[in-house]
Amino acid sequence: MSTLLVTGGAGFIGSNFVHYVVANTDYDVIVLDKLTYAGNRASLDGLPEARVRLVEGDIADAALVDSLMPEVDAIVHYAAESHNDNSLNDPSPFVTTNVIGTFTLLEAARRHGKRIHHISTDEVYGDLELDDPNRFTEHTPYNPSSPYSSTKAGSDLLVRAWVRSFGVEATISNCSNNYGPRQHVEKFIPRQITNLIDGVHPKLYGAGLNVRDWIHADDHSSAVLTILEKGRIGETYLIGADGEKNNKEVVELILTLMGEAPDSYEHVNDRPGHDLRYAIDSTKLREELGWAPRFSDFESGLKDTIAWYRENEAWWRPQKAETEAKYARSGQ
Ligand code: NAD
Ligand code: DAU
């Protein structure tokens, strides 16, 4: 492999992957990104032009995707509509991008004989009770809750079918909640950090007891690279770093790290159908492919993330007012 097509490479996790690939491998990268509200050219700033090229376009545009195939050796597919709250307000782009877009890439991979790695989410497995001793594994039945997670589940099933029916060389990974630099301010952690920078109290949905399993975006990137290079075709690998925390704990830590009283947050309307808890068992990835996360200290990762938002206001400021206006309309 020498050139990767990274779809959604101007988004949060995709751009972190592109930076990771440039710093840690010899691969060149073509980013295919529609630059929706969630995509940002500036997320690719500082990368060498000789190794990274941005193509602005839609993954559901079959002719465009086809035209890029001769130039690439493998596809790493991050592009998606990614935010649960948006999927509750308007599911339509979720179906188009997550399902039809993935279908379009699979067909291109099939026609051109290209390797494809599909990025997915732990949300396809639904949620767990707070006291359930089990965590999600590759054998957990699919049970998605939201329009977002159901379209991601649909895209995973398409990938599995294209492997079995057409011999497409694909792998899938399902990762837990990522944090780190360049995440859109609509998401939980950046929303609270940027609220505090603006002197606004953090907003907790409901009682704040929902649990997410946090992983640093760089650990997600190293796992994806490992699967791309060493994963068995047709297999699914779960990615997680044993980072379970409830939302209240995370908000209290952000407040403390930003010099505020840990209880100075507000409760706002809960998300309809809000998944209670996600938790990943990543034994397969660790034992079969030898992967291990490097960011074991959430507090220090969060401190760096807070510093990034403080230092990069020009990156997030243009998104902030519109995002908060949207939340205000649903009492969140
Ligand atoms: P994001 O919303 O930050 O970025 C998505 C990117 O995809 C944006 O750059 C956007 O412009 C682009 N895009 C959207 N529709 C497109 C289209 N039709 N054609 C081309 N580009 C398009 O999302 P993210 O949080 O970085 O998530 C990336 C991937 O990782 C998604 O597939 C998501 O399901 C998955 N994932 C996310 C998390 C998480 O915690 N954020 C965890 C597990 C898996
Ligand atoms: O688990 C992986 C998933 O993680 C990814 O597939 C999704 O793309 C990604 O967006 C994320 O989904 P969540 O719904 O878990 O993330 P979000 O950042 O929206 O919310 C995290 C938790 O925080 C969730 O329990 C809702 C809560 N929340 C969110 C916001 C924006 C709040 O309490 N207050 C808020 O203001």
XYZ file of C-alpha atoms and ligand atoms in Angstrom:
412
model
C 0.000 0.000 0.000
C 1.239 3.489 -0.689
C -1.792 5.771 -1.074
C -4.880 5.748 1.146
C -8.241 7.276 0.304
C -9.505 8.651 3.617
C -13.187 9.565 3.425
C -14.329 12.144 5.975
C -10.691 13.144 6.494
C -11.654 16.773 7.236
C -13.828 15.709 10.178
C -12.805 15.044 13.777
C -11.531 11.463 13.813
C -10.667 11.360 10.115
C -8.394 14.403 10.378
C -6.715 12.999 13.469
C -6.095 9.799 11.464
C -4.569 11.759 8.558
C -2.221 13.613 10.943
C -1.334 10.283 12.586
C -0.630 8.582 9.236
C 1.604 11.427 8.053
C 3.563 11.406 11.312
C 3.914 7.638 11.660
C 3.943 6.042 8.177
C 5.111 6.616 4.590
C 1.614 6.526 3.099
C 0.279 9.364 1.004
C -3.342 10.355 1.554
C -6.192 11.556 -0.630
C -8.976 12.950 1.547
C -12.490 12.744 0.067
C -14.757 15.022 2.078
C -17.985 16.865 1.300
C -17.098 19.603 3.802
C -20.503 19.535 5.463
C -21.063 21.673 8.572
C -18.811 19.090 10.349
C -15.921 19.187 7.892
C -13.205 21.817 8.130
C -10.331 22.453 5.716
C -8.385 23.947 8.610
C -8.265 20.510 10.231
C -5.726 19.559 7.552
C -3.553 22.655 8.099
C 0.149 21.996 8.552
C 0.163 18.740 6.564
C 2.644 18.433 3.664
C 0.995 19.137 0.291
C 3.204 16.523 -1.321
C 1.567 13.814 0.807
C -2.011 14.970 1.460
C -4.557 16.148 -1.124
C -8.131 17.182 -0.345
C -10.843 16.339 -2.876
C -14.083 18.097 -2.017
C -16.969 15.794 -2.885
C -19.641 13.347 -1.845
C -18.979 9.672 -1.119
C -22.386 8.966 -2.684
C -21.152 10.403 -6.026
C -20.308 7.138 -7.815
C -18.551 8.787 -10.773
C -16.285 10.841 -8.504
C -15.465 7.867 -6.274
C -14.743 5.742 -9.357
C -12.397 8.367 -10.770
C -10.253 8.270 -7.621
C -9.849 4.490 -7.502
C -6.864 4.153 -9.888
C -4.860 6.487 -7.627
C -5.368 4.617 -4.347
C -4.426 1.264 -2.844
C -6.949 1.183 0.006
C -9.963 3.064 1.341
C -10.337 4.046 4.992
C -13.949 5.065 5.361
C -14.721 7.616 8.101
C -17.220 9.883 6.287
C -20.606 9.933 8.006
C -23.270 12.053 9.539
C -22.136 11.429 13.098
C -24.297 13.265 15.640
C -27.202 11.533 17.395
C -29.078 14.747 18.250
C -29.040 15.833 14.592
C -30.329 12.434 13.525
C -33.362 12.950 15.787
C -34.119 16.306 14.148
C -33.564 15.208 10.529
C -32.620 11.586 9.763
C -32.525 12.066 5.985
C -28.801 12.886 5.439
C -27.926 9.992 7.765
C -29.594 7.523 5.418
C -28.043 9.107 2.332
C -24.479 9.415 3.577
C -24.172 6.507 5.992
C -26.061 3.906 3.953
C -25.976 5.014 0.290
C -22.494 6.525 0.690
C -21.093 3.293 2.130
C -22.845 1.300 -0.602
C -21.207 3.542 -3.236
C -17.727 3.001 -1.777
C -18.262 -0.763 -1.536
C -19.293 -0.914 -5.176
C -16.172 1.045 -6.171
C -13.987 -1.250 -4.048
C -15.618 -4.239 -5.743
C -15.173 -2.911 -9.289
C -11.563 -1.892 -8.736
C -10.441 -4.675 -6.389
C -9.491 -2.304 -3.530
C -9.075 -3.056 0.160
C -11.534 -1.120 2.346
C -11.657 -0.540 6.098
C -15.015 0.640 7.423
C -15.115 2.804 10.553
C -18.117 2.192 12.765
C -19.365 2.694 16.276
C -20.147 0.740 19.437
C -23.652 2.260 19.261
C -24.714 -0.456 16.811
C -24.965 -2.748 19.851
C -27.543 -0.595 21.657
C -26.925 0.088 25.331
C -26.138 -1.726 28.587
C -27.578 -1.456 32.083
C -25.307 0.421 34.513
C -24.707 -2.743 36.562
C -24.322 -5.185 33.661
C -20.998 -6.993 34.191
C -20.782 -7.695 30.449
C -19.308 -5.337 27.880
C -19.846 -5.305 24.100
C -17.880 -7.904 22.135
C -17.781 -8.832 18.444
C -20.548 -11.372 19.236
C -23.040 -8.937 20.816
C -26.252 -8.797 18.723
C -26.962 -5.565 16.850
C -29.649 -3.455 18.565
C -29.241 0.212 17.521
C -31.450 2.891 19.109
C -31.221 6.111 17.070
C -31.464 7.017 13.391
C -27.681 7.623 13.536
C -26.797 4.252 15.029
C -29.289 2.350 12.889
C -27.771 3.773 9.697
C -24.288 2.862 10.973
C -25.567 -0.659 11.714
C -27.006 -0.816 8.186
C -23.660 0.236 6.726
C -21.823 -2.463 8.729
C -24.205 -5.116 7.396
C -23.616 -3.935 3.822
C -19.861 -4.353 4.358
C -20.334 -7.892 5.687
C -22.535 -8.810 2.715
C -20.041 -7.377 0.194
C -17.287 -9.522 1.729
C -19.320 -12.689 1.615
C -21.169 -12.189 -1.686
C -18.508 -10.449 -3.764
C -15.212 -11.205 -2.017
C -14.515 -7.527 -1.262
C -11.448 -7.281 0.989
C -13.017 -5.411 3.892
C -12.633 -5.109 7.645
C -14.816 -3.251 10.156
C -14.016 -1.590 13.465
C -16.529 -0.408 16.069
C -15.062 2.149 18.430
C -16.265 3.841 21.602
C -16.516 7.624 22.257
C -13.484 9.587 21.073
C -12.059 12.768 22.544
C -9.168 14.987 21.456
C -8.457 18.018 19.261
C -10.573 19.148 16.273
C -13.909 17.716 17.504
C -16.993 19.737 16.500
C -18.432 21.871 19.327
C -21.789 20.084 19.037
C -20.250 17.061 20.809
C -20.306 16.667 24.589
C -16.712 17.435 25.640
C -15.946 20.342 23.247
C -19.378 21.832 23.917
C -18.672 22.076 27.636
C -15.099 23.351 27.204
C -16.164 26.090 24.781
C -19.195 26.974 26.911
C -16.865 27.550 29.844
C -14.513 29.653 27.705
C -17.637 31.741 26.908
C -18.637 31.951 30.582
C -21.646 29.631 30.097
C -22.460 26.714 32.419
C -21.954 23.173 31.045
C -25.199 21.390 30.111
C -25.926 17.862 31.304
C -28.678 15.853 29.632
C -31.070 14.446 32.236
C -29.435 13.327 35.461
C -26.010 12.965 33.829
C -25.660 9.318 34.807
C -25.270 7.937 31.274
C -21.920 6.231 30.800
C -19.580 6.539 27.818
C -16.313 4.629 27.274
C -13.774 7.328 26.359
C -10.759 6.769 24.095
C -8.264 9.323 22.775
C -8.545 9.878 19.000
C -4.852 8.943 18.549
C -5.507 5.542 20.104
C -8.381 5.074 17.657
C -5.980 5.972 14.815
C -3.298 3.507 15.900
C -5.941 0.778 16.173
C -7.305 1.500 12.675
C -3.805 1.427 11.186
C -3.133 -1.891 12.927
C -6.346 -3.406 11.539
C -5.687 -2.008 8.063
C -2.235 -3.594 7.982
C -2.742 -6.782 9.991
C -6.494 -7.422 10.337
C -8.075 -10.546 8.877
C -10.364 -9.850 5.900
C -14.046 -10.122 6.760
C -13.433 -9.611 10.483
C -14.847 -7.042 12.885
C -12.664 -5.599 15.665
C -13.951 -3.604 18.634
C -11.775 -0.652 19.705
C -11.864 0.633 23.282
C -9.497 1.739 26.043
C -11.350 0.836 29.268
C -12.415 4.468 29.762
C -15.918 4.220 31.251
C -17.139 7.395 32.971
C -20.551 8.895 33.530
C -21.302 12.312 32.029
C -21.510 14.003 35.415
C -17.981 12.817 36.288
C -16.659 14.149 32.974
C -18.315 17.548 33.427
C -17.019 17.808 37.008
C -13.497 17.054 35.793
C -13.714 19.638 32.984
C -14.961 22.243 35.480
C -12.154 21.459 37.918
C -9.470 21.507 35.213
C -10.802 24.880 34.009
C -10.699 26.368 37.506
C -14.461 26.351 38.215
C -16.532 24.794 41.023
C -17.249 21.162 40.078
C -21.006 21.573 40.610
C -21.505 24.661 38.444
C -23.308 22.858 35.625
C -26.971 22.894 34.553
C -29.348 20.018 33.890
C -31.158 20.370 30.544
C -33.709 18.289 28.617
C -32.668 14.702 28.072
C -32.082 13.234 24.596
C -35.096 11.153 23.458
C -34.174 7.450 23.494
C -30.830 8.324 25.179
C -28.592 5.226 25.369
C -27.678 4.536 28.989
C -24.242 2.948 28.804
C -21.634 1.810 26.294
C -18.660 -0.377 27.253
C -16.181 -2.113 24.958
C -14.257 -5.349 25.455
C -11.328 -4.989 23.023
C -9.652 -8.320 23.877
C -9.780 -9.582 20.275
C -7.895 -6.562 18.892
C -5.348 -6.659 21.699
C -4.680 -10.416 21.644
C -4.950 -11.116 17.922
C -3.225 -8.005 16.551
C -1.138 -6.896 19.546
C -2.683 -3.407 19.780
C -2.684 -1.450 23.057
C -3.856 2.098 23.811
C -1.230 4.654 24.844
C -3.459 7.291 26.473
C -4.319 5.616 29.764
C -4.632 8.877 31.730
C -7.991 10.498 30.842
C -7.338 13.545 33.017
C -4.112 14.389 31.251
C -5.676 13.769 27.797
C -8.545 16.042 28.767
C -6.122 18.727 29.985
C -4.408 18.702 26.560
C -7.800 18.849 24.838
C -8.840 21.870 26.924
C -5.520 23.554 26.043
C -6.152 22.851 22.334
C -9.565 24.583 22.433
C -8.109 27.522 24.352
C -5.360 27.902 21.752
C -7.499 27.314 18.652
C -10.519 29.565 19.077
C -10.299 30.576 15.398
C -10.968 26.923 14.481
C -14.144 26.486 16.573
C -15.608 29.969 16.964
C -17.419 30.027 13.572
C -19.407 26.877 14.573
C -20.385 27.927 18.064
C -23.346 30.339 17.818
C -25.280 28.243 15.302
C -24.692 25.059 17.322
C -25.961 26.640 20.529
C -28.992 28.147 18.719
C -29.900 24.630 17.554
C -29.600 23.256 21.098
C -31.647 26.133 22.511
C -34.551 25.192 20.227
C -34.763 21.757 21.896
C -34.218 23.042 25.421
C -30.742 21.548 25.593
P -17.484 14.226 12.096
O -18.926 14.572 11.992
O -16.580 15.064 12.914
O -16.852 14.174 10.626
C -17.517 13.592 9.539
C -16.812 14.041 8.267
O -17.462 13.396 7.148
C -16.886 15.547 8.011
O -15.638 16.034 7.597
C -17.922 15.683 6.895
O -17.719 16.810 6.073
C -17.704 14.370 6.139
N -18.888 13.958 5.374
C -20.175 13.899 5.811
N -20.976 13.482 4.822
C -20.172 13.250 3.746
C -20.410 12.789 2.430
N -21.642 12.475 2.017
N -19.360 12.650 1.598
C -18.098 12.977 2.003
N -17.826 13.429 3.221
C -18.845 13.558 4.102
O -17.468 12.711 12.558
P -16.432 11.939 13.514
O -16.867 12.090 14.914
O -15.059 12.299 13.111
O -16.752 10.445 13.074
C -16.034 9.852 11.973
C -16.445 8.399 11.841
O -16.154 7.701 13.045
C -17.946 8.200 11.603
O -18.100 7.132 10.686
C -18.493 7.820 12.958
O -19.634 7.010 12.833
C -17.317 7.047 13.526
N -17.204 7.019 15.001
C -17.201 8.189 15.714
C -16.989 8.142 17.087
C -16.931 9.410 17.921
O -16.777 9.313 19.125
N -17.012 10.588 17.344
C -16.821 6.899 17.728
C -16.865 5.732 16.966
C -17.026 5.804 15.593
O -20.057 5.706 21.094
C -19.561 6.230 19.908
C -20.386 7.431 19.491
O -20.020 8.496 20.366
C -20.158 7.838 18.043
O -20.650 6.812 17.199
C -20.867 9.151 17.702
O -20.539 9.562 16.398
C -20.411 10.203 18.701
O -21.097 11.423 18.467
C -20.645 9.722 20.126
O -22.071 9.608 20.384
P -22.711 10.121 21.772
O -24.136 10.373 21.523
O -22.296 9.235 22.897
O -21.849 11.498 21.915
P -22.226 12.988 22.364
O -20.950 13.737 22.400
O -23.346 13.532 21.574
O -22.750 12.771 23.853
C -22.000 12.089 24.841
C -22.855 11.961 26.083
O -23.055 13.242 26.664
C -24.249 11.409 25.805
O -24.647 10.609 26.917
C -25.121 12.674 25.731
C -24.448 13.585 26.732
N -24.528 15.040 26.477
C -24.230 15.511 25.231
C -24.235 16.865 24.985
C -23.906 17.407 23.599
C -24.809 15.912 27.528
O -25.067 15.483 28.678
N -24.788 17.258 27.291
C -24.516 17.778 26.059
O -24.503 19.020 25.911
